[in-house]
Each structure stands twice: as C-alpha cells, then as structure tokens.
Amino acid sequence: MMWSNFFMHEEDRRRRAHGARKARMTPEHEGKIKLALLLTSVGATLAVLAVGTEFWVELNTYRDNGSAVCDAAHLGLWKMCTKRLWQADVPAGRDTCGPAELPGEANCTYFKFFTTGEDAHIFQRTTKKEVNMAAAVIAVLGLAVMALGCLCIIMVLSKGAEFLLRVGAICFGLSGLLLLVSLEVFRHSVQALLQGVSPEPPPSPPLTYEYSWSLGCGVGAGLVLILGSGFFFLLTLPPWPWGSLCPKWGHRAT
C-alpha cells in the first residue's frame, strides 16, 4: 500500500511538472512553431525526393547520327540510366536526343563507388568517383541533420522543451547548406565526367547536358530549409527587441 501511494504521488508530480512546462508555451507561440514546422516539412519532402531520384542531370547525344534511334542518359547520386529513344518521338526542332522521360529501351545500374570502388562509364566517358562520392555523402549527412532538427521540434511541441527550438533551427539551417553544397559538388562531378573522355575506340560522341527536376527539388529543399531555420530563430528571440521597433506588436506579444 505504501509503495502504491508513492508511485501514485510520483506520477502525479510528473504530470504536474509536464503541465507546467506546457503552460509556459502560449497557444499563439505553439501555432507559430507548427507553421514553421509545416514549412520545413515541405523542404524535407523535397530533399528526400531529390536525394532518392536519379534525374539530377540529363546527358544527350545529337540526333544527326544517320539512324532512326538516338541515345540519352540521366543520373543522380546513386544510379544512372541510359536510354535508346526513337527519333520520331523526340520533339520537333530539338537538335539533341531527349528528354529522358520519353519511352524507350532503358538500362539502369547503380553506381559501384561504395561497393567495389569502380568508376562508371557513360558514352565512352568515365566518372570521377571521389567527387561523386563526396556529393552523395554530403547529401546523406544533410538528411541526417534534417531528421535531427525534426526530432528537436517534435520534442518542443510534445514535451515543452523550448531550449531545443534553437537547436532545431541550427539543424535545419545546416541541412539546407549541406544540400546546396552537395549540389555544387555534383555540378563539379558532371564537369569532370564530360572531360573524362576515354582514349580507347570507339570515339566518344559529342554530348550536351541539362540539369533536371531532381536537382531543382534539391535547390528548393535547401532554400526552404534555410528559410524555415530563420523562422525558428525568430521564434527563439524574446519579444522585447521587437517591442522597441513596433510598440503595438510588442504589447500584443506580452
């Protein structure tokens, strides 16, 4: 009986302490945090979509090859796909083969940078695996930091641990920067691929390249995450600095 009373009092004390922590956060402040979390969730969705898909860049050969088919390719951080397209399906007025979304005979393979350490070969050109691996590692690190930021904000909303709000803001800002750095490193890997012409026959066909929608998602994700980080930082500031600039807003905040 004595132990049961002890546990009941202890549970009641914990509930009161949890209620006191939650009471410190006003409904208005909690609503602003949820809105900022909604914004960063959009960035997180774009980031996962960008890292998980292989439409970062399209490589296209020229159509003027004397054949009824032409070759194109698209690749991302983990995977590349080469496609043989019918020239009749290529939009009129386009000098190069593509776009890669057209139906055709596809051959997709995962890069072997992290397994056997082999470079990939695309249209008689060789990738520079160190640069490709760096882009992939930085992108995954950005996703990990982003997940940590989400966990911090969830703890703020569920446990009332408002000190984690600043930590979450730092995580989201850092993840956005890492994604943008990964995009820049990937751009250098594309340039290295185009310059890595193999001296062995057959001769390398002339290529053009264009960045695709996966890379656009990555750019959008980085910018949205940095913007969300700024909003979280604003929510960590006390109301008095804003009250001196805007008395009505400051009076309302207090």
PDB file of C-alpha atoms in Angstrom:
ATOM      1  CA  MET A   1       0.000   0.000   0.000  1.00  0.00           C
ATOM      2  CA  MET A   2       2.835   2.357   0.886  1.00  0.00           C
ATOM      3  CA  TRP A   3       4.619   1.694  -2.426  1.00  0.00           C
ATOM      4  CA  SER A   4       1.443   2.159  -4.429  1.00  0.00           C
ATOM      5  CA  ASN A   5       0.851   5.546  -2.787  1.00  0.00           C
ATOM      6  CA  PHE A   6       4.452   6.510  -3.503  1.00  0.00           C
ATOM      7  CA  PHE A   7       4.136   5.672  -7.204  1.00  0.00           C
ATOM      8  CA  MET A   8       0.813   7.498  -7.439  1.00  0.00           C
ATOM      9  CA  HIS A   9       2.324  10.642  -5.908  1.00  0.00           C
ATOM     10  CA  GLU A  10       5.360  10.366  -8.175  1.00  0.00           C
ATOM     11  CA  GLU A  11       3.193  10.020 -11.274  1.00  0.00           C
ATOM     12  CA  ASP A  12       1.062  12.961 -10.170  1.00  0.00           C
ATOM     13  CA  ARG A  13       4.196  15.076  -9.646  1.00  0.00           C
ATOM     14  CA  ARG A  14       5.452  14.247 -13.123  1.00  0.00           C
ATOM     15  CA  ARG A  15       2.128  15.164 -14.671  1.00  0.00           C
ATOM     16  CA  ARG A  16       2.093  18.498 -12.862  1.00  0.00           C
ATOM     17  CA  ALA A  17       5.657  19.203 -13.985  1.00  0.00           C
ATOM     18  CA  HIS A  18       4.778  18.321 -17.579  1.00  0.00           C
ATOM     19  CA  GLY A  19       1.691  20.544 -17.385  1.00  0.00           C
ATOM     20  CA  ALA A  20       3.783  23.407 -16.038  1.00  0.00           C
ATOM     21  CA  ARG A  21       6.226  23.077 -18.949  1.00  0.00           C
ATOM     22  CA  LYS A  22       3.387  23.050 -21.447  1.00  0.00           C
ATOM     23  CA  ALA A  23       1.767  26.047 -19.760  1.00  0.00           C
ATOM     24  CA  ARG A  24       4.803  28.186 -20.480  1.00  0.00           C
ATOM     25  CA  MET A  25       4.098  27.902 -24.220  1.00  0.00           C
ATOM     26  CA  THR A  26       1.151  30.018 -25.290  1.00  0.00           C
ATOM     27  CA  PRO A  27      -1.210  28.686 -27.977  1.00  0.00           C
ATOM     28  CA  GLU A  28      -0.117  31.536 -30.272  1.00  0.00           C
ATOM     29  CA  HIS A  29       3.555  30.608 -29.896  1.00  0.00           C
ATOM     30  CA  GLU A  30       2.790  26.931 -30.421  1.00  0.00           C
ATOM     31  CA  GLY A  31       0.841  27.774 -33.565  1.00  0.00           C
ATOM     32  CA  LYS A  32       3.788  29.705 -34.992  1.00  0.00           C
ATOM     33  CA  ILE A  33       6.090  26.755 -34.309  1.00  0.00           C
ATOM     34  CA  LYS A  34       3.688  24.430 -36.111  1.00  0.00           C
ATOM     35  CA  LEU A  35       3.537  26.754 -39.111  1.00  0.00           C
ATOM     36  CA  ALA A  36       7.335  26.874 -39.288  1.00  0.00           C
ATOM     37  CA  LEU A  37       7.428  23.070 -38.953  1.00  0.00           C
ATOM     38  CA  LEU A  38       4.951  22.792 -41.835  1.00  0.00           C
ATOM     39  CA  LEU A  39       7.262  24.918 -43.975  1.00  0.00           C
ATOM     40  CA  THR A  40      10.306  22.819 -43.134  1.00  0.00           C
ATOM     41  CA  SER A  41       8.331  19.624 -43.782  1.00  0.00           C
ATOM     42  CA  VAL A  42       7.890  20.834 -47.369  1.00  0.00           C
ATOM     43  CA  GLY A  43      11.652  21.278 -47.591  1.00  0.00           C
ATOM     44  CA  ALA A  44      12.207  17.851 -46.059  1.00  0.00           C
ATOM     45  CA  THR A  45       9.897  16.229 -48.624  1.00  0.00           C
ATOM     46  CA  LEU A  46      11.731  17.943 -51.485  1.00  0.00           C
ATOM     47  CA  ALA A  47      15.086  16.886 -50.015  1.00  0.00           C
ATOM     48  CA  VAL A  48      14.130  13.212 -49.773  1.00  0.00           C
ATOM     49  CA  LEU A  49      12.658  13.328 -53.288  1.00  0.00           C
ATOM     50  CA  ALA A  50      15.835  14.898 -54.685  1.00  0.00           C
ATOM     51  CA  VAL A  51      18.293  12.543 -52.998  1.00  0.00           C
ATOM     52  CA  GLY A  52      16.261   9.429 -53.793  1.00  0.00           C
ATOM     53  CA  THR A  53      15.736  10.036 -57.531  1.00  0.00           C
ATOM     54  CA  GLU A  54      18.149   9.912 -60.463  1.00  0.00           C
ATOM     55  CA  PHE A  55      17.033  12.874 -62.582  1.00  0.00           C
ATOM     56  CA  TRP A  56      19.753  15.289 -61.480  1.00  0.00           C
ATOM     57  CA  VAL A  57      21.268  15.736 -64.921  1.00  0.00           C
ATOM     58  CA  GLU A  58      20.465  14.533 -68.433  1.00  0.00           C
ATOM     59  CA  LEU A  59      23.170  13.710 -70.974  1.00  0.00           C
ATOM     60  CA  ASN A  60      22.041  13.841 -74.584  1.00  0.00           C
ATOM     61  CA  THR A  61      23.707  12.869 -77.847  1.00  0.00           C
ATOM     62  CA  TYR A  62      22.912  14.716 -81.065  1.00  0.00           C
ATOM     63  CA  ARG A  63      20.135  13.458 -83.325  1.00  0.00           C
ATOM     64  CA  ASP A  64      22.144  13.886 -86.536  1.00  0.00           C
ATOM     65  CA  ASN A  65      23.641  10.396 -86.468  1.00  0.00           C
ATOM     66  CA  GLY A  66      22.108   8.833 -89.587  1.00  0.00           C
ATOM     67  CA  SER A  67      19.995   6.428 -87.530  1.00  0.00           C
ATOM     68  CA  ALA A  68      16.367   6.098 -86.501  1.00  0.00           C
ATOM     69  CA  VAL A  69      17.368   5.971 -82.836  1.00  0.00           C
ATOM     70  CA  CYS A  70      19.471   8.137 -80.566  1.00  0.00           C
ATOM     71  CA  ASP A  71      20.941   7.773 -77.079  1.00  0.00           C
ATOM     72  CA  ALA A  72      20.320   9.726 -73.881  1.00  0.00           C
ATOM     73  CA  ALA A  73      21.103   9.212 -70.210  1.00  0.00           C
ATOM     74  CA  HIS A  74      20.120  10.586 -66.829  1.00  0.00           C
ATOM     75  CA  LEU A  75      21.829  10.105 -63.497  1.00  0.00           C
ATOM     76  CA  GLY A  76      21.707  11.088 -59.858  1.00  0.00           C
ATOM     77  CA  LEU A  77      23.712  10.379 -56.728  1.00  0.00           C
ATOM     78  CA  TRP A  78      23.253   6.599 -56.713  1.00  0.00           C
ATOM     79  CA  LYS A  79      22.049   5.472 -60.101  1.00  0.00           C
ATOM     80  CA  MET A  80      22.379   6.112 -63.831  1.00  0.00           C
ATOM     81  CA  CYS A  81      20.109   5.129 -66.698  1.00  0.00           C
ATOM     82  CA  THR A  82      20.913   5.077 -70.409  1.00  0.00           C
ATOM     83  CA  LYS A  83      18.065   5.162 -72.896  1.00  0.00           C
ATOM     84  CA  ARG A  84      17.726   4.453 -76.580  1.00  0.00           C
ATOM     85  CA  LEU A  85      14.954   6.622 -77.994  1.00  0.00           C
ATOM     86  CA  TRP A  86      13.189   6.670 -81.321  1.00  0.00           C
ATOM     87  CA  GLN A  87      13.957   9.887 -83.142  1.00  0.00           C
ATOM     88  CA  ALA A  88      10.315  10.096 -84.207  1.00  0.00           C
ATOM     89  CA  ASP A  89       9.365  10.553 -80.520  1.00  0.00           C
ATOM     90  CA  VAL A  90      11.804  13.428 -79.954  1.00  0.00           C
ATOM     91  CA  PRO A  91      10.099  16.833 -80.112  1.00  0.00           C
ATOM     92  CA  ALA A  92      10.478  18.598 -83.444  1.00  0.00           C
ATOM     93  CA  GLY A  93      13.041  21.369 -83.511  1.00  0.00           C
ATOM     94  CA  ARG A  94      15.223  19.724 -80.879  1.00  0.00           C
ATOM     95  CA  ASP A  95      18.806  19.089 -82.007  1.00  0.00           C
ATOM     96  CA  THR A  96      19.663  16.626 -79.242  1.00  0.00           C
ATOM     97  CA  CYS A  97      18.138  13.356 -78.108  1.00  0.00           C
ATOM     98  CA  GLY A  98      15.663  13.576 -75.267  1.00  0.00           C
ATOM     99  CA  PRO A  99      14.117  14.413 -72.950  1.00  0.00           C
ATOM    100  CA  ALA A 100      14.941  11.354 -70.873  1.00  0.00           C
ATOM    101  CA  GLU A 101      11.317  10.903 -69.761  1.00  0.00           C
ATOM    102  CA  LEU A 102      10.383   9.673 -73.249  1.00  0.00           C
ATOM    103  CA  PRO A 103       9.610   5.944 -73.565  1.00  0.00           C
ATOM    104  CA  GLY A 104      12.454   3.840 -74.839  1.00  0.00           C
ATOM    105  CA  GLU A 105      14.792   0.959 -74.144  1.00  0.00           C
ATOM    106  CA  ALA A 106      16.322   1.749 -70.737  1.00  0.00           C
ATOM    107  CA  ASN A 107      19.272   0.231 -68.933  1.00  0.00           C
ATOM    108  CA  CYS A 108      19.662   1.368 -65.316  1.00  0.00           C
ATOM    109  CA  THR A 109      22.515   0.456 -62.976  1.00  0.00           C
ATOM    110  CA  TYR A 110      23.607   1.600 -59.547  1.00  0.00           C
ATOM    111  CA  PHE A 111      26.999   3.189 -59.138  1.00  0.00           C
ATOM    112  CA  LYS A 112      29.649   0.927 -57.610  1.00  0.00           C
ATOM    113  CA  PHE A 113      31.563   3.724 -55.864  1.00  0.00           C
ATOM    114  CA  PHE A 114      30.658   2.460 -52.379  1.00  0.00           C
ATOM    115  CA  THR A 115      30.943  -1.285 -53.077  1.00  0.00           C
ATOM    116  CA  THR A 116      33.736  -2.266 -55.454  1.00  0.00           C
ATOM    117  CA  GLY A 117      35.098   1.258 -55.891  1.00  0.00           C
ATOM    118  CA  GLU A 118      34.732   1.145 -59.666  1.00  0.00           C
ATOM    119  CA  ASP A 119      34.171   4.212 -61.815  1.00  0.00           C
ATOM    120  CA  ALA A 120      31.156   4.314 -64.098  1.00  0.00           C
ATOM    121  CA  HIS A 121      31.376   4.662 -67.874  1.00  0.00           C
ATOM    122  CA  ILE A 122      28.793   6.673 -69.797  1.00  0.00           C
ATOM    123  CA  PHE A 123      29.093   7.283 -73.536  1.00  0.00           C
ATOM    124  CA  GLN A 124      32.837   6.459 -73.519  1.00  0.00           C
ATOM    125  CA  ARG A 125      33.363   8.861 -70.642  1.00  0.00           C
ATOM    126  CA  THR A 126      34.495   7.986 -67.118  1.00  0.00           C
ATOM    127  CA  THR A 127      33.181   9.434 -63.879  1.00  0.00           C
ATOM    128  CA  LYS A 128      35.429  10.765 -61.147  1.00  0.00           C
ATOM    129  CA  LYS A 129      34.282   8.635 -58.248  1.00  0.00           C
ATOM    130  CA  GLU A 130      35.830  10.780 -55.476  1.00  0.00           C
ATOM    131  CA  VAL A 131      33.693  13.764 -56.469  1.00  0.00           C
ATOM    132  CA  ASN A 132      30.530  11.684 -56.892  1.00  0.00           C
ATOM    133  CA  MET A 133      31.054  10.013 -53.522  1.00  0.00           C
ATOM    134  CA  ALA A 134      31.596  13.375 -51.835  1.00  0.00           C
ATOM    135  CA  ALA A 135      28.312  14.706 -53.255  1.00  0.00           C
ATOM    136  CA  ALA A 136      26.406  11.629 -52.049  1.00  0.00           C
ATOM    137  CA  VAL A 137      27.933  11.651 -48.554  1.00  0.00           C
ATOM    138  CA  ILE A 138      27.234  15.362 -48.063  1.00  0.00           C
ATOM    139  CA  ALA A 139      23.621  14.879 -49.184  1.00  0.00           C
ATOM    140  CA  VAL A 140      23.069  11.971 -46.763  1.00  0.00           C
ATOM    141  CA  LEU A 141      24.654  13.974 -43.954  1.00  0.00           C
ATOM    142  CA  GLY A 142      22.242  16.795 -44.758  1.00  0.00           C
ATOM    143  CA  LEU A 143      19.292  14.396 -44.483  1.00  0.00           C
ATOM    144  CA  ALA A 144      20.563  13.100 -41.132  1.00  0.00           C
ATOM    145  CA  VAL A 145      20.904  16.617 -39.704  1.00  0.00           C
ATOM    146  CA  MET A 146      17.456  17.459 -41.050  1.00  0.00           C
ATOM    147  CA  ALA A 147      15.974  14.428 -39.263  1.00  0.00           C
ATOM    148  CA  LEU A 148      17.637  15.586 -36.039  1.00  0.00           C
ATOM    149  CA  GLY A 149      16.062  19.021 -36.484  1.00  0.00           C
ATOM    150  CA  CYS A 150      12.620  17.452 -36.930  1.00  0.00           C
ATOM    151  CA  LEU A 151      13.123  15.435 -33.749  1.00  0.00           C
ATOM    152  CA  CYS A 152      14.056  18.585 -31.814  1.00  0.00           C
ATOM    153  CA  ILE A 153      10.927  20.454 -32.925  1.00  0.00           C
ATOM    154  CA  ILE A 154       8.724  17.453 -32.120  1.00  0.00           C
ATOM    155  CA  MET A 155      10.223  17.417 -28.613  1.00  0.00           C
ATOM    156  CA  VAL A 156       9.453  21.123 -28.293  1.00  0.00           C
ATOM    157  CA  LEU A 157       5.793  20.569 -29.174  1.00  0.00           C
ATOM    158  CA  SER A 158       5.275  17.341 -27.224  1.00  0.00           C
ATOM    159  CA  LYS A 159       7.445  17.885 -24.135  1.00  0.00           C
ATOM    160  CA  GLY A 160       7.615  21.665 -23.960  1.00  0.00           C
ATOM    161  CA  ALA A 161      11.442  21.630 -24.200  1.00  0.00           C
ATOM    162  CA  GLU A 162      11.699  25.093 -25.770  1.00  0.00           C
ATOM    163  CA  PHE A 163      15.502  25.143 -25.443  1.00  0.00           C
ATOM    164  CA  LEU A 164      15.563  22.640 -28.325  1.00  0.00           C
ATOM    165  CA  LEU A 165      13.953  25.229 -30.618  1.00  0.00           C
ATOM    166  CA  ARG A 166      17.285  26.893 -31.239  1.00  0.00           C
ATOM    167  CA  VAL A 167      18.962  23.510 -31.761  1.00  0.00           C
ATOM    168  CA  GLY A 168      16.310  22.597 -34.325  1.00  0.00           C
ATOM    169  CA  ALA A 169      16.827  25.899 -36.115  1.00  0.00           C
ATOM    170  CA  ILE A 170      20.570  25.253 -36.348  1.00  0.00           C
ATOM    171  CA  CYS A 171      19.956  21.731 -37.665  1.00  0.00           C
ATOM    172  CA  PHE A 172      17.573  22.896 -40.384  1.00  0.00           C
ATOM    173  CA  GLY A 173      19.886  25.683 -41.480  1.00  0.00           C
ATOM    174  CA  LEU A 174      22.873  23.342 -41.564  1.00  0.00           C
ATOM    175  CA  SER A 175      20.958  20.701 -43.519  1.00  0.00           C
ATOM    176  CA  GLY A 176      19.924  23.276 -46.110  1.00  0.00           C
ATOM    177  CA  LEU A 177      23.520  24.418 -46.518  1.00  0.00           C
ATOM    178  CA  LEU A 178      24.743  20.832 -46.827  1.00  0.00           C
ATOM    179  CA  LEU A 179      22.208  20.111 -49.566  1.00  0.00           C
ATOM    180  CA  LEU A 180      23.300  23.191 -51.513  1.00  0.00           C
ATOM    181  CA  VAL A 181      26.953  22.192 -51.096  1.00  0.00           C
ATOM    182  CA  SER A 182      26.088  18.703 -52.349  1.00  0.00           C
ATOM    183  CA  LEU A 183      24.501  20.232 -55.452  1.00  0.00           C
ATOM    184  CA  GLU A 184      27.619  22.266 -56.148  1.00  0.00           C
ATOM    185  CA  VAL A 185      29.875  19.223 -55.700  1.00  0.00           C
ATOM    186  CA  PHE A 186      27.603  17.260 -58.046  1.00  0.00           C
ATOM    187  CA  ARG A 187      27.921  20.031 -60.623  1.00  0.00           C
ATOM    188  CA  HIS A 188      31.691  19.594 -60.481  1.00  0.00           C
ATOM    189  CA  SER A 189      31.259  15.835 -60.927  1.00  0.00           C
ATOM    190  CA  VAL A 190      29.264  16.459 -64.123  1.00  0.00           C
ATOM    191  CA  GLN A 191      32.032  18.682 -65.469  1.00  0.00           C
ATOM    192  CA  ALA A 192      34.605  16.012 -64.592  1.00  0.00           C
ATOM    193  CA  LEU A 193      32.501  13.386 -66.394  1.00  0.00           C
ATOM    194  CA  LEU A 194      32.274  15.451 -69.569  1.00  0.00           C
ATOM    195  CA  GLN A 195      36.041  15.954 -69.541  1.00  0.00           C
ATOM    196  CA  GLY A 196      36.831  12.298 -68.783  1.00  0.00           C
ATOM    197  CA  VAL A 197      36.895  11.191 -72.421  1.00  0.00           C
ATOM    198  CA  SER A 198      38.252   7.669 -72.924  1.00  0.00           C
ATOM    199  CA  PRO A 199      41.127   7.416 -75.454  1.00  0.00           C
ATOM    200  CA  GLU A 200      40.054   3.902 -76.464  1.00  0.00           C
ATOM    201  CA  PRO A 201      37.833   3.345 -79.534  1.00  0.00           C
ATOM    202  CA  PRO A 202      35.050   3.840 -80.390  1.00  0.00           C
ATOM    203  CA  PRO A 203      35.283   7.639 -80.281  1.00  0.00           C
ATOM    204  CA  SER A 204      33.246   9.475 -77.676  1.00  0.00           C
ATOM    205  CA  PRO A 205      30.100  11.069 -79.121  1.00  0.00           C
ATOM    206  CA  PRO A 206      29.584  14.793 -78.583  1.00  0.00           C
ATOM    207  CA  LEU A 207      27.254  15.439 -75.662  1.00  0.00           C
ATOM    208  CA  THR A 208      25.116  18.173 -74.244  1.00  0.00           C
ATOM    209  CA  TYR A 209      23.776  18.225 -70.707  1.00  0.00           C
ATOM    210  CA  GLU A 210      20.921  19.855 -68.866  1.00  0.00           C
ATOM    211  CA  TYR A 211      20.015  19.731 -65.189  1.00  0.00           C
ATOM    212  CA  SER A 212      16.688  18.087 -64.471  1.00  0.00           C
ATOM    213  CA  TRP A 213      13.877  18.195 -61.941  1.00  0.00           C
ATOM    214  CA  SER A 214      15.586  16.216 -59.165  1.00  0.00           C
ATOM    215  CA  LEU A 215      18.276  18.862 -58.899  1.00  0.00           C
ATOM    216  CA  GLY A 216      15.572  21.531 -58.901  1.00  0.00           C
ATOM    217  CA  CYS A 217      13.951  19.782 -55.941  1.00  0.00           C
ATOM    218  CA  GLY A 218      17.320  19.833 -54.178  1.00  0.00           C
ATOM    219  CA  VAL A 219      17.738  23.570 -54.723  1.00  0.00           C
ATOM    220  CA  GLY A 220      14.205  24.224 -53.494  1.00  0.00           C
ATOM    221  CA  ALA A 221      14.740  21.981 -50.453  1.00  0.00           C
ATOM    222  CA  GLY A 222      17.928  23.779 -49.442  1.00  0.00           C
ATOM    223  CA  LEU A 223      16.345  27.224 -49.711  1.00  0.00           C
ATOM    224  CA  VAL A 224      13.143  26.215 -47.899  1.00  0.00           C
ATOM    225  CA  LEU A 225      15.090  24.579 -45.051  1.00  0.00           C
ATOM    226  CA  ILE A 226      17.245  27.682 -44.616  1.00  0.00           C
ATOM    227  CA  LEU A 227      14.112  29.854 -44.639  1.00  0.00           C
ATOM    228  CA  GLY A 228      12.467  27.606 -42.048  1.00  0.00           C
ATOM    229  CA  SER A 229      15.609  27.813 -39.931  1.00  0.00           C
ATOM    230  CA  GLY A 230      15.338  31.598 -39.973  1.00  0.00           C
ATOM    231  CA  PHE A 231      11.716  31.415 -38.824  1.00  0.00           C
ATOM    232  CA  PHE A 232      12.639  29.137 -35.926  1.00  0.00           C
ATOM    233  CA  PHE A 233      15.415  31.514 -34.918  1.00  0.00           C
ATOM    234  CA  LEU A 234      12.943  34.409 -34.871  1.00  0.00           C
ATOM    235  CA  LEU A 235      10.685  32.387 -32.584  1.00  0.00           C
ATOM    236  CA  THR A 236      13.545  31.937 -30.089  1.00  0.00           C
ATOM    237  CA  LEU A 237      14.033  35.694 -29.723  1.00  0.00           C
ATOM    238  CA  PRO A 238      12.429  37.437 -26.729  1.00  0.00           C
ATOM    239  CA  PRO A 239       9.554  39.847 -27.507  1.00  0.00           C
ATOM    240  CA  TRP A 240      11.224  42.974 -26.121  1.00  0.00           C
ATOM    241  CA  PRO A 241      13.573  43.710 -29.079  1.00  0.00           C
ATOM    242  CA  TRP A 242      10.563  43.699 -31.391  1.00  0.00           C
ATOM    243  CA  GLY A 243       8.578  45.809 -28.947  1.00  0.00           C
ATOM    244  CA  SER A 244      11.096  48.633 -29.223  1.00  0.00           C
ATOM    245  CA  LEU A 245      10.725  48.603 -33.023  1.00  0.00           C
ATOM    246  CA  CYS A 246       6.982  48.060 -33.133  1.00  0.00           C
ATOM    247  CA  PRO A 247       5.232  49.009 -29.845  1.00  0.00           C
ATOM    248  CA  LYS A 248       1.863  47.572 -30.866  1.00  0.00           C
ATOM    249  CA  TRP A 249       3.373  44.192 -31.746  1.00  0.00           C
ATOM    250  CA  GLY A 250       5.424  44.155 -28.569  1.00  0.00           C
ATOM    251  CA  HIS A 251       2.376  44.986 -26.428  1.00  0.00           C
ATOM    252  CA  ARG A 252       0.428  42.201 -28.114  1.00  0.00           C
ATOM    253  CA  ALA A 253       3.280  39.720 -27.547  1.00  0.00           C
ATOM    254  CA  THR A 254       3.373  40.449 -23.848  1.00  0.00           C
TER     255      THR A 254
END
